[in-house]
Coordinates of C-alpha atoms in Angstrom, one line a residue:
M4 CA 98.8 91.0 60.1
N5 CA 98.0 94.7 60.3
H6 CA 100.8 97.3 60.8
T7 CA 100.7 100.8 62.2
I8 CA 100.5 103.4 59.4
K9 CA 102.6 106.4 60.3
F10 CA 101.7 109.6 58.5
A11 CA 102.0 113.4 59.0
I12 CA 99.5 116.1 58.2
I13 CA 99.7 119.6 57.0
G14 CA 96.9 122.0 58.0
G15 CA 94.9 122.8 61.1
G16 CA 91.4 123.3 59.7
W17 CA 88.1 121.4 60.1
R18 CA 89.0 118.4 58.0
T19 CA 92.3 117.9 59.9
H20 CA 90.4 117.0 63.0
F21 CA 88.8 114.0 61.1
Y22 CA 92.3 112.5 60.6
L23 CA 93.4 113.1 64.1
H24 CA 90.2 111.7 65.6
I25 CA 90.6 108.6 63.4
A26 CA 94.1 108.0 64.6
K27 CA 93.1 108.6 68.3
A28 CA 90.2 106.1 67.9
S29 CA 92.3 103.5 66.2
P30 CA 95.8 103.8 67.5
E31 CA 96.8 100.2 66.6
R32 CA 96.1 101.2 62.9
F33 CA 97.3 104.8 62.6
E34 CA 99.9 107.1 64.1
V35 CA 100.1 110.8 63.3
V36 CA 103.8 111.5 63.7
G37 CA 103.3 115.3 63.4
A38 CA 101.0 118.1 62.3
V39 CA 102.3 121.1 60.4
V40 CA 100.2 124.1 61.5
R41 CA 101.5 127.7 61.0
D42 CA 99.0 129.3 63.4
E43 CA 100.5 128.8 66.9
E44 CA 97.2 128.8 68.7
K45 CA 95.7 126.1 66.4
R46 CA 98.9 124.1 66.7
R47 CA 98.8 124.1 70.5
D48 CA 95.1 123.2 70.5
L49 CA 95.7 120.2 68.3
E50 CA 98.6 119.1 70.5
K51 CA 96.4 119.4 73.6
S52 CA 93.3 117.7 72.1
Y53 CA 95.0 114.8 70.3
G54 CA 98.5 114.5 71.8
V55 CA 100.1 115.0 68.4
K56 CA 103.4 116.8 68.0
G57 CA 102.9 120.2 66.2
Y58 CA 105.4 121.8 63.9
A59 CA 105.4 125.3 62.4
T60 CA 107.0 124.2 59.1
L61 CA 107.4 121.0 57.0
E62 CA 111.1 121.4 57.3
E63 CA 110.9 121.2 61.0
L64 CA 108.8 118.0 60.9
L65 CA 111.1 116.3 58.4
R66 CA 114.1 116.9 60.6
S67 CA 112.5 114.9 63.3
E68 CA 110.2 112.4 61.5
T69 CA 110.0 110.1 58.5
P70 CA 106.3 109.7 57.7
S71 CA 105.2 107.1 55.2
F72 CA 103.2 109.8 53.5
V73 CA 101.8 113.3 54.2
V74 CA 98.1 114.3 54.2
V75 CA 97.7 117.8 52.7
S76 CA 94.6 119.4 54.3
V77 CA 94.9 123.0 53.4
S78 CA 93.0 125.6 51.4
W79 CA 92.3 125.0 47.6
A80 CA 94.7 127.8 46.7
S81 CA 97.6 126.5 48.9
C82 CA 97.2 122.9 48.0
P83 CA 99.0 122.8 44.6
D84 CA 102.2 124.5 45.9
I85 CA 102.5 122.1 48.9
L86 CA 101.9 119.0 46.6
K87 CA 104.6 120.2 44.3
Q88 CA 106.9 120.8 47.3
L89 CA 106.3 117.2 48.6
A90 CA 106.8 115.9 45.1
E91 CA 110.2 117.6 44.7
L92 CA 111.2 116.0 48.1
G93 CA 110.1 112.6 46.9
I94 CA 107.5 112.3 49.7
P95 CA 104.1 110.6 48.8
A96 CA 101.1 112.9 49.5
L97 CA 97.4 112.3 50.1
S98 CA 95.6 115.5 49.1
E99 CA 92.2 116.6 50.4
T100 CA 89.6 117.5 47.7
P101 CA 90.0 119.2 45.3
P102 CA 93.7 119.3 44.6
A103 CA 93.5 122.7 42.9
P104 CA 90.8 125.4 42.7
D105 CA 90.2 126.0 39.0
L106 CA 90.8 124.5 35.5
E107 CA 94.1 126.4 34.9
A108 CA 95.5 125.3 38.2
L109 CA 94.4 121.7 37.7
I110 CA 96.1 121.5 34.3
D111 CA 99.3 123.0 35.7
L112 CA 99.3 120.7 38.8
N113 CA 98.8 117.6 36.7
S114 CA 101.6 118.5 34.3
T115 CA 104.0 119.3 37.2
L116 CA 103.3 116.2 39.1
H117 CA 103.6 114.0 36.0
R118 CA 107.0 115.6 35.2
L119 CA 108.2 115.0 38.8
D120 CA 106.9 111.4 38.8
A121 CA 105.1 112.3 42.0
R122 CA 103.3 109.8 44.1
V123 CA 100.0 111.5 44.9
Q124 CA 96.4 110.3 45.6
V125 CA 93.4 112.3 46.5
A126 CA 91.2 111.6 49.6
E127 CA 87.8 111.4 47.9
Q128 CA 86.1 109.5 50.7
Y129 CA 82.5 109.3 49.5
P130 CA 82.8 106.1 47.5
F131 CA 84.2 104.5 50.6
Q132 CA 81.3 105.4 52.9
P133 CA 79.7 102.1 53.9
L134 CA 76.3 102.4 52.1
H135 CA 77.9 103.9 48.9
A136 CA 80.6 101.1 48.9
A137 CA 77.8 98.5 49.4
R138 CA 75.9 100.0 46.4
Q139 CA 79.1 99.7 44.3
A140 CA 79.5 96.1 45.4
C141 CA 75.9 95.4 44.2
I142 CA 76.8 97.0 40.8
D143 CA 80.0 95.0 40.6
S144 CA 78.1 91.8 41.2
G145 CA 76.3 92.2 37.9
R146 CA 72.9 91.7 39.4
I147 CA 71.4 94.9 38.0
G148 CA 73.3 94.7 34.7
R149 CA 75.1 97.5 32.9
V150 CA 74.2 100.8 34.6
S151 CA 72.7 103.4 32.3
Q152 CA 71.4 106.0 34.7
V153 CA 72.4 107.4 38.1
Q154 CA 70.5 110.1 40.1
V155 CA 72.6 111.2 43.1
S156 CA 71.6 113.6 45.8
V157 CA 74.0 112.9 48.7
A158 CA 77.0 115.2 48.3
H159 CA 78.0 118.5 46.8
G160 CA 80.0 119.2 43.7
Y161 CA 82.9 117.0 42.9
H162 CA 81.9 114.5 45.7
G163 CA 78.6 113.9 44.0
I164 CA 80.2 113.7 40.6
A165 CA 82.8 111.1 41.9
L166 CA 80.0 108.8 43.0
M167 CA 78.1 109.3 39.7
R168 CA 81.1 108.6 37.5
R169 CA 82.1 105.5 39.5
W170 CA 78.6 104.0 39.6
L171 CA 78.1 104.7 35.8
G172 CA 81.6 103.2 35.1
I173 CA 82.6 106.5 33.3
G174 CA 86.2 107.4 32.8
Y175 CA 87.1 110.6 30.9
E176 CA 84.3 110.5 28.4
P177 CA 82.9 113.9 27.4
A178 CA 79.5 115.0 28.7
V179 CA 76.8 117.5 27.6
I180 CA 75.8 119.4 30.8
R181 CA 72.7 121.4 31.6
A182 CA 72.1 122.9 35.0
F183 CA 70.0 125.4 37.0
T184 CA 69.5 126.4 40.6
F185 CA 66.4 126.7 42.7
E186 CA 65.8 128.5 46.0
S187 CA 63.2 127.6 48.6
P188 CA 62.4 128.5 52.2
L189 CA 63.6 126.2 54.9
I190 CA 63.7 126.2 58.7
A191 CA 67.4 126.3 59.6
G192 CA 68.8 123.2 61.1
P193 CA 72.1 122.3 62.8
S194 CA 75.5 123.3 61.4
R195 CA 79.2 122.7 62.1
A196 CA 78.6 124.8 65.2
G197 CA 75.9 122.5 66.6
A198 CA 72.1 122.6 66.9
P199 CA 70.1 125.9 66.2
A200 CA 69.5 128.2 69.1
S201 CA 66.1 129.2 67.9
E202 CA 63.7 128.7 65.0
Q203 CA 64.8 130.7 62.0
L204 CA 63.6 130.7 58.3
T205 CA 66.5 130.6 55.9
V206 CA 66.8 130.2 52.1
S207 CA 67.9 126.8 50.8
K208 CA 69.8 126.8 47.4
Q209 CA 69.5 123.7 45.3
T210 CA 71.6 122.8 42.2
F211 CA 70.2 120.5 39.6
A212 CA 72.3 119.2 36.6
S213 CA 72.1 116.6 33.9
L214 CA 75.2 115.0 32.4
Q215 CA 74.7 113.1 29.2
F216 CA 77.6 110.9 28.2
A217 CA 78.5 109.8 24.7
G218 CA 77.9 106.1 25.5
G219 CA 74.2 106.7 26.2
Q220 CA 74.5 107.1 29.9
L221 CA 72.9 109.7 32.1
G222 CA 73.9 111.3 35.4
M223 CA 71.5 113.5 37.3
F224 CA 73.0 115.6 40.0
D225 CA 70.8 117.2 42.7
F226 CA 72.0 118.7 45.9
T227 CA 71.4 121.4 48.5
G228 CA 74.1 122.1 51.1
D229 CA 71.5 121.8 53.9
Q230 CA 71.4 118.0 53.4
Y231 CA 74.8 117.4 55.2
F232 CA 73.3 118.5 58.6
S233 CA 69.6 118.8 58.1
W234 CA 67.1 116.7 60.1
I235 CA 64.4 117.1 57.4
R236 CA 66.3 117.0 54.1
S237 CA 67.2 113.4 53.1
P238 CA 69.9 111.9 50.8
R239 CA 68.5 110.1 47.7
V240 CA 70.0 107.7 45.2
L241 CA 68.7 105.9 42.1
I242 CA 71.0 103.6 40.1
R243 CA 69.4 101.9 37.1
G244 CA 70.7 99.0 35.1
E245 CA 69.2 96.8 32.4
R246 CA 68.4 94.0 34.9
G247 CA 67.4 96.0 37.9
E248 CA 68.0 99.1 40.0
I249 CA 69.0 100.4 43.4
V250 CA 66.7 102.9 45.1
N251 CA 68.2 104.3 48.3
E252 CA 68.6 101.1 50.4
T253 CA 66.7 98.6 48.3
M254 CA 68.0 96.6 45.3
T255 CA 65.5 95.1 42.9
Y256 CA 66.7 92.8 40.1
L257 CA 65.6 90.0 37.8
L258 CA 66.9 86.5 38.7
D259 CA 65.5 85.5 35.3
Y260 CA 63.1 87.3 33.1
L261 CA 60.2 85.9 35.1
T262 CA 61.5 86.3 38.6
P263 CA 61.9 89.7 40.2
I264 CA 63.9 89.8 43.5
E265 CA 63.7 92.6 46.0
T266 CA 66.6 92.8 48.4
P267 CA 67.0 95.5 51.1
L268 CA 70.5 96.6 52.1
I269 CA 70.6 95.8 55.8
R270 CA 73.0 97.7 58.1
K271 CA 74.6 95.7 60.9
D272 CA 76.0 97.5 64.0
A273 CA 77.3 96.2 67.2
G274 CA 76.1 97.6 70.5
E275 CA 72.4 97.8 69.7
N276 CA 69.4 96.3 71.6
G277 CA 71.5 95.1 74.5
N278 CA 74.4 93.7 72.5
L279 CA 77.7 94.0 74.5
E280 CA 80.3 93.8 71.7
G281 CA 80.9 97.6 71.9
Y282 CA 79.5 100.2 69.6
Y283 CA 80.7 100.1 66.0
H284 CA 79.6 99.5 62.5
K285 CA 80.0 95.9 61.3
G286 CA 78.9 96.0 57.7
I287 CA 76.0 95.8 55.2
L288 CA 74.1 92.7 54.1
A289 CA 72.1 92.1 50.9
G290 CA 70.2 88.9 51.5
D291 CA 72.6 86.4 52.7
Q292 CA 75.8 88.1 51.4
W293 CA 78.0 90.8 53.0
V294 CA 78.2 93.5 50.4
Y295 CA 80.3 95.6 52.7
R296 CA 82.5 94.9 55.8
N297 CA 83.9 97.7 57.9
P298 CA 87.8 97.5 57.6
L299 CA 88.1 99.7 60.7
A300 CA 86.0 97.6 63.1
P301 CA 85.8 97.8 66.1
A302 CA 86.9 101.4 66.1
R303 CA 84.0 103.7 67.1
L304 CA 83.8 105.9 64.0
T305 CA 81.1 107.7 62.0
D306 CA 80.5 106.5 58.4
D307 CA 82.4 109.5 57.0
E308 CA 85.3 108.8 59.3
I309 CA 85.3 105.2 58.2
A310 CA 85.5 106.4 54.7
V311 CA 88.4 108.8 55.4
A312 CA 90.2 106.1 57.3
T313 CA 89.7 103.8 54.3
C314 CA 91.5 106.4 52.2
L315 CA 94.4 106.2 54.7
L316 CA 94.4 102.4 54.4
K317 CA 94.4 102.6 50.6
M318 CA 97.1 105.3 50.6
D319 CA 99.3 103.0 52.6
E320 CA 98.7 100.3 50.0
Y321 CA 99.5 102.7 47.2
V322 CA 102.8 103.7 48.8
R323 CA 103.8 100.1 49.2
T324 CA 102.5 98.7 45.9
G325 CA 101.7 101.6 43.5
K326 CA 98.0 100.6 43.3
S327 CA 96.1 103.8 42.7
F328 CA 92.6 104.3 44.2
Y329 CA 91.8 107.9 43.3
S330 CA 94.4 109.7 41.2
V331 CA 94.9 113.4 40.8
A332 CA 93.6 112.9 37.2
E333 CA 90.4 111.4 38.5
A334 CA 90.0 114.1 41.1
S335 CA 90.7 116.8 38.4
Q336 CA 88.0 115.3 36.1
D337 CA 85.4 115.3 38.9
H338 CA 86.2 118.9 39.8
Y339 CA 86.2 119.9 36.1
F340 CA 82.7 118.6 35.7
H341 CA 81.7 120.5 38.9
L342 CA 83.1 123.7 37.4
L343 CA 81.1 123.1 34.2
I344 CA 77.9 122.5 36.3
Q345 CA 78.5 125.9 38.0
Q346 CA 79.1 127.5 34.5
A347 CA 75.9 126.0 33.1
A348 CA 73.8 127.0 36.0
A349 CA 75.1 130.6 36.0
S350 CA 74.7 131.1 32.3
G351 CA 71.6 129.0 31.6
E352 CA 73.4 127.6 28.6
T353 CA 74.3 124.0 27.7
V354 CA 78.0 123.3 28.0
T355 CA 80.1 120.4 26.7
S356 CA 83.2 119.0 28.3
V357 CA 86.4 118.6 26.3
K358 CA 89.2 116.1 26.9
Q359 CA 91.8 117.6 29.2
P360 CA 95.6 117.0 29.3
W361 CA 95.3 114.8 32.4
A362 CA 93.0 112.4 30.5
E363 CA 95.7 111.9 27.9
K364 CA 98.2 110.9 30.5
A365 CA 95.8 108.8 32.7

C-alpha cells in the first residue's frame, strides 16, 4: 500500500514549482511539509499558490517539521554548501542537477559527502520520462542486443549525457571527445514566458559532440536549446544494437537471423476520444507488452513532471532501503563530460577524459 512521502524543499526558483505542482496534483502520494525561501515575496507567492508553509531558513523549518528528505533546488553555486549542511545534520537530500558548478567543486563535494557518509541522490529526471524509460526497457529486454551506438538529441548538457551513458551501459569509462557548435537562423518560438508576441528571427546555437569510449562504443550528442519549447524543432533518438535498433518511437529487431520485426512504441493515455477515465498518461506498449507504466497514474502530470515525481518515489525508496538510483558520483560524471564537451567545442581540440576521484569511490 502506498504511503504519503513527506519532504521539504529549499529554493524558490522555476524548478521548485515542479515539485510543488506535483504534490498538489497527487496529495495522496506527496506532502511538502515546508519550503525554505529567503526572498519574502517569493515565499509568500508559493504559500498562496500551493498552500505550502514557507520558512526563511532551514533552521526554522527543522524546528517545526521532520521531513523524510529535503529537495535542494537552488543555484549551482549554492548547492554544494547546502548539501554539506544537510549532510552534517544527517538529513537525506535530493539535489537538483548538477550538484556543483565545475570540476573543482565536484571533486570537493564528492570528497566531503563521502567523508560525512551523506545520504544524497540527484534528481536527474530524464531517464524516467515515459518514452525514455520505455526505450530503456526495450534495451533491457535484450531484443536489440548489446548497444554500441547512441545518438541523442533530446536534452542539453548533462541531461543528454545521462541518457547516453545509461543507454550505452557506460559507467566511468574514459572517452575521447570532439565537439563543435553551429549557428543558424530560426523563427523564435515560445519560452518559459509563453507564446511569442510577434514573428522574430533569432539565432539558434547547436552543439554537436562525439564521445568514443574505450569499449568500442560511440555516443553522439546533438542539441539546441530551442528544442525544449520549439514547435518546429523535434527531439531525435537513435539507439543501435547488434540485433536491432530504436529510432525515435520505433524498435526494429531480429527475432531470428531471417525474421525482422518492426514494433512501434505506442503511447496510451486516458481521456482521449470520448474516454471518461480522466486525463492522464497510462503507459507505453511495444506490441503486446507494456514497456512502461506510469507510477503516478491517475495524477494529471506532464511527462517531465512524471519523471520528477518518479525521482521523489525513488528517493523515498533510497531513504528507506539505501537503494541508489542516481548518485552524486554519477551526476558528477555526466556534468564532467558536459564540461569537456564545452572545452572541446570552444578550443576545437580533441580532449580525453580521465578517471576522477568519485569514480574510485563509486
